[in-house]
mmCIF file of C-alpha atoms in Angstrom:
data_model
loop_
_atom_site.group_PDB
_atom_site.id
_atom_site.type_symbol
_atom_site.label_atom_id
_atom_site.label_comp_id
_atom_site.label_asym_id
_atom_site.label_seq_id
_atom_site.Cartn_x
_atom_site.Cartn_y
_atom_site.Cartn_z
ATOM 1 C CA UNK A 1124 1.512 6.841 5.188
ATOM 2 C CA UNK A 1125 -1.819 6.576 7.205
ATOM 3 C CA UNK A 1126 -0.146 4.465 9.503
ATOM 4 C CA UNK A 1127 2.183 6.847 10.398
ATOM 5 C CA UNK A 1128 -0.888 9.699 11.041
ATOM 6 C CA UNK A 1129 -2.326 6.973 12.706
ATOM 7 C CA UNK A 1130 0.439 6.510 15.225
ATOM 8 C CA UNK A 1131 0.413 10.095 16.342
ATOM 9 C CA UNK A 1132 -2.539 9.269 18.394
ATOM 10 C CA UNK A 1133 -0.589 6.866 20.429
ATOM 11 C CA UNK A 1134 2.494 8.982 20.995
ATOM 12 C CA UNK A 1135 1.990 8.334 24.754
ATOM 13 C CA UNK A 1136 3.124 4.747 24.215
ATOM 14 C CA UNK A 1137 6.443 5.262 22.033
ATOM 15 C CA UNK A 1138 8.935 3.019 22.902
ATOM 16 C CA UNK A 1139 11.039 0.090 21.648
ATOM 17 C CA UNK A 1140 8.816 -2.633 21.290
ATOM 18 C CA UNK A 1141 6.633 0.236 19.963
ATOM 19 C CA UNK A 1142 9.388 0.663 17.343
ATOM 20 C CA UNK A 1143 10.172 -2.870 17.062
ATOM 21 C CA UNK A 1144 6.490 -3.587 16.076
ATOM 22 C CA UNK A 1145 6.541 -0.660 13.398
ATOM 23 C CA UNK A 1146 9.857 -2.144 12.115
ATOM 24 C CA UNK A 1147 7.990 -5.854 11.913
ATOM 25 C CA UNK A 1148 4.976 -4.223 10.251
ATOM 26 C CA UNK A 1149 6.838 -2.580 7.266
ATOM 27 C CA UNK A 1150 8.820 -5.804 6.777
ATOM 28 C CA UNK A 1151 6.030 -7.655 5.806
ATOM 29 C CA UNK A 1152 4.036 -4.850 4.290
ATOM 30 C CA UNK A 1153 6.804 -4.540 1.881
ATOM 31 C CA UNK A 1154 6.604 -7.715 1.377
ATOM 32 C CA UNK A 1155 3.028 -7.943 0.509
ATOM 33 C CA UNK A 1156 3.699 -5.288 -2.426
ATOM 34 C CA UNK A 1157 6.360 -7.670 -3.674
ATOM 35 C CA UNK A 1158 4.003 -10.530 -3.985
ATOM 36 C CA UNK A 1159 1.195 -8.488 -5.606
ATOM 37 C CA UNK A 1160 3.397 -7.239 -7.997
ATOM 38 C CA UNK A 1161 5.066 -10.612 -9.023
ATOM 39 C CA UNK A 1162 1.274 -11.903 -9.159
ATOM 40 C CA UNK A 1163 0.425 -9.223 -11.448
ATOM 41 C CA UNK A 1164 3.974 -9.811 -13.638
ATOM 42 C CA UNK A 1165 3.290 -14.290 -13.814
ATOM 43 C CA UNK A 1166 -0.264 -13.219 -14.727
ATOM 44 C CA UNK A 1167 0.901 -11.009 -18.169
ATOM 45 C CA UNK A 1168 3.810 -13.616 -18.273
ATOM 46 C CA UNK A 1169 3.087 -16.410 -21.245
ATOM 47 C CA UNK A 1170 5.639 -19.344 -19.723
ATOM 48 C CA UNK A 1171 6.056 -19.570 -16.242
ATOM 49 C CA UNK A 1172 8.213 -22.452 -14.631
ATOM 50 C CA UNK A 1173 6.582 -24.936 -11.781
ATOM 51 C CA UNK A 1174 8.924 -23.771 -9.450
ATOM 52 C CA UNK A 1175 8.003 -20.156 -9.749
ATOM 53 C CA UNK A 1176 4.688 -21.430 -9.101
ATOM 54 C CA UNK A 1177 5.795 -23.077 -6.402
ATOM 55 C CA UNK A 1178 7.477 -20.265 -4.378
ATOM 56 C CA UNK A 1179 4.817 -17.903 -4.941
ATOM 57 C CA UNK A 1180 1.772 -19.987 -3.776
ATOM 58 C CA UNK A 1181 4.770 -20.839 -0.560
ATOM 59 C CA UNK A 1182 5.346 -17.404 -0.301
ATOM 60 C CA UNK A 1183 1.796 -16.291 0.250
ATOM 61 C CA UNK A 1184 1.284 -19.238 2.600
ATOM 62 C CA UNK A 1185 4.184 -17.961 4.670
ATOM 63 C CA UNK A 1186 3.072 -14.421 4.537
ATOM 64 C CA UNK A 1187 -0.564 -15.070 5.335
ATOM 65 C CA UNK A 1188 0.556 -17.091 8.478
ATOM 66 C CA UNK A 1189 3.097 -14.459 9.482
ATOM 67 C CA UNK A 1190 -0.155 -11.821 9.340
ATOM 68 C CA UNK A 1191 -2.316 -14.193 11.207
ATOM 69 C CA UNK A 1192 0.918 -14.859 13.830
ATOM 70 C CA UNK A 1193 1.345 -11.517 14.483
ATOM 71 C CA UNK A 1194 -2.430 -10.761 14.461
ATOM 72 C CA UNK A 1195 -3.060 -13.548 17.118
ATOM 73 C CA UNK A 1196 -0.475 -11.534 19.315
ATOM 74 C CA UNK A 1197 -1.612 -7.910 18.581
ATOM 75 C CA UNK A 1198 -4.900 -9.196 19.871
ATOM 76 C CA UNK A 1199 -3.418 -10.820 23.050
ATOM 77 C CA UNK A 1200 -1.778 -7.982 24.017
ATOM 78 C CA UNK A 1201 -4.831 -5.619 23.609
ATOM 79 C CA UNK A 1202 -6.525 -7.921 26.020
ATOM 80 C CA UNK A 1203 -3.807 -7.975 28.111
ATOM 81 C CA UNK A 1204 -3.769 -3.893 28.291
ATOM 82 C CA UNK A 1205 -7.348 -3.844 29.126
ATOM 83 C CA UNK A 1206 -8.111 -0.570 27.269
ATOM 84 C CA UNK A 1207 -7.266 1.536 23.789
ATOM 85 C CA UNK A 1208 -3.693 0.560 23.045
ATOM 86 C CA UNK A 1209 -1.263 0.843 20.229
ATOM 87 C CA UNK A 1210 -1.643 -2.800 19.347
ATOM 88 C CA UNK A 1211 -5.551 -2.247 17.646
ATOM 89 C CA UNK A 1212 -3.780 -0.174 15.386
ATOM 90 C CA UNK A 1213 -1.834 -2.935 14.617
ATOM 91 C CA UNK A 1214 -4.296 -5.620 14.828
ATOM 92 C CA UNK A 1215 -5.948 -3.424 12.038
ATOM 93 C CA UNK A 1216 -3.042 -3.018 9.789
ATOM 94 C CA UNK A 1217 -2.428 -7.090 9.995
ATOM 95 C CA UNK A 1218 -6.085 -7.487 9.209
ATOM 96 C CA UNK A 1219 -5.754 -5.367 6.465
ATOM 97 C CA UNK A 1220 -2.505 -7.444 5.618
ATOM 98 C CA UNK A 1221 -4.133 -10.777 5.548
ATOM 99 C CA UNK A 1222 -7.021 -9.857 3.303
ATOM 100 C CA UNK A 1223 -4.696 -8.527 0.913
ATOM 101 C CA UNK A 1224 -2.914 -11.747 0.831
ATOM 102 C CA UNK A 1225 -6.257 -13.641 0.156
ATOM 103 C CA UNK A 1226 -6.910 -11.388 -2.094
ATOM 104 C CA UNK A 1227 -3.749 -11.497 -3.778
ATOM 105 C CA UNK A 1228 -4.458 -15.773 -3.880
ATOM 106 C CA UNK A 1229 -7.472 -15.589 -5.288
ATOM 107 C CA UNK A 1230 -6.314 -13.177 -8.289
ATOM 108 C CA UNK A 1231 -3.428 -15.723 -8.691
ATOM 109 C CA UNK A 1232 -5.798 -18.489 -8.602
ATOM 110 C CA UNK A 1233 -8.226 -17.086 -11.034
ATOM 111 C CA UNK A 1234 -5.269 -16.324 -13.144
ATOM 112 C CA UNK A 1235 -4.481 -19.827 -13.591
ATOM 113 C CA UNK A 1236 -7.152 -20.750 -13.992
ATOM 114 C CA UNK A 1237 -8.367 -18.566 -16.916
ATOM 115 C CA UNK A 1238 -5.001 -19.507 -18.627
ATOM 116 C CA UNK A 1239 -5.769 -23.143 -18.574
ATOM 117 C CA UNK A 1240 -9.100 -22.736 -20.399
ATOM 118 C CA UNK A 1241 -7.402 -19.913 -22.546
ATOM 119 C CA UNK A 1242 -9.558 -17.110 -21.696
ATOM 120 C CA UNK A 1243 -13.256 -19.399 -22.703
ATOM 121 C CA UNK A 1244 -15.241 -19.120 -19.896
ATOM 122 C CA UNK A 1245 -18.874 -20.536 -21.247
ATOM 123 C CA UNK A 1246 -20.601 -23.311 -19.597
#
């Protein structure tokens, strides 16, 4: 939602790719809330197979390097504009997108973690 208030300020520079970008950015937003939510359901979850282990640690991988792809173009392109543009919006939101992600890895991690040593953390 505070994208979209966001965007208003760049209204001068709607177009397609402008769309195109918001389209991408949504994608793998949604994404991202799919992730954290099956984090937070293999973390309340008492058997969980390898394999479901396996995609999720994948599938944060993938969407990690698909925030830092698109971040590593955001930021070309706002060099390449020479000025304010629509794409430090972006660069912002993919920032944001990526330290969710870590985020979102370490929680898993810690998870695991805890439910090796079944919940005895003393030195």
């Amino acid at each position: 939602m505070e994208t979209c208030l966001a965007l208003t300020i760049f209204r001068e520079e709607f177009n397609m790719s402008f769309v195109g970008m918001f389209t991408v950015l949504t994608f793998v937003k949604v994404f991202h809330w799919l992730v954290q939510d099956r984090v937070d359901y293999i973390e309340v979850t008492p058997t969980v197979s390898r394999l479901a282990h396996t995609r999720i640690v994948t599938f944060l991988l993938v969407l990690l390097s698909l925030d830092v792809v698109f971040l590593h173009q955001t930021i070309a392109a706002a060099l390449a504009h020479k000025g304010h543009s629509v794409q430090l919006l972006f660069a912002f939101e993919y920032i944001i997108l990526a330290s969710a992600a870590a985020a979102t890895f370490l929680k898993y991690v810690l998870s695991m973690v805890d439910a090796a040593m079944e919940g005895r953390w003393d030195g």
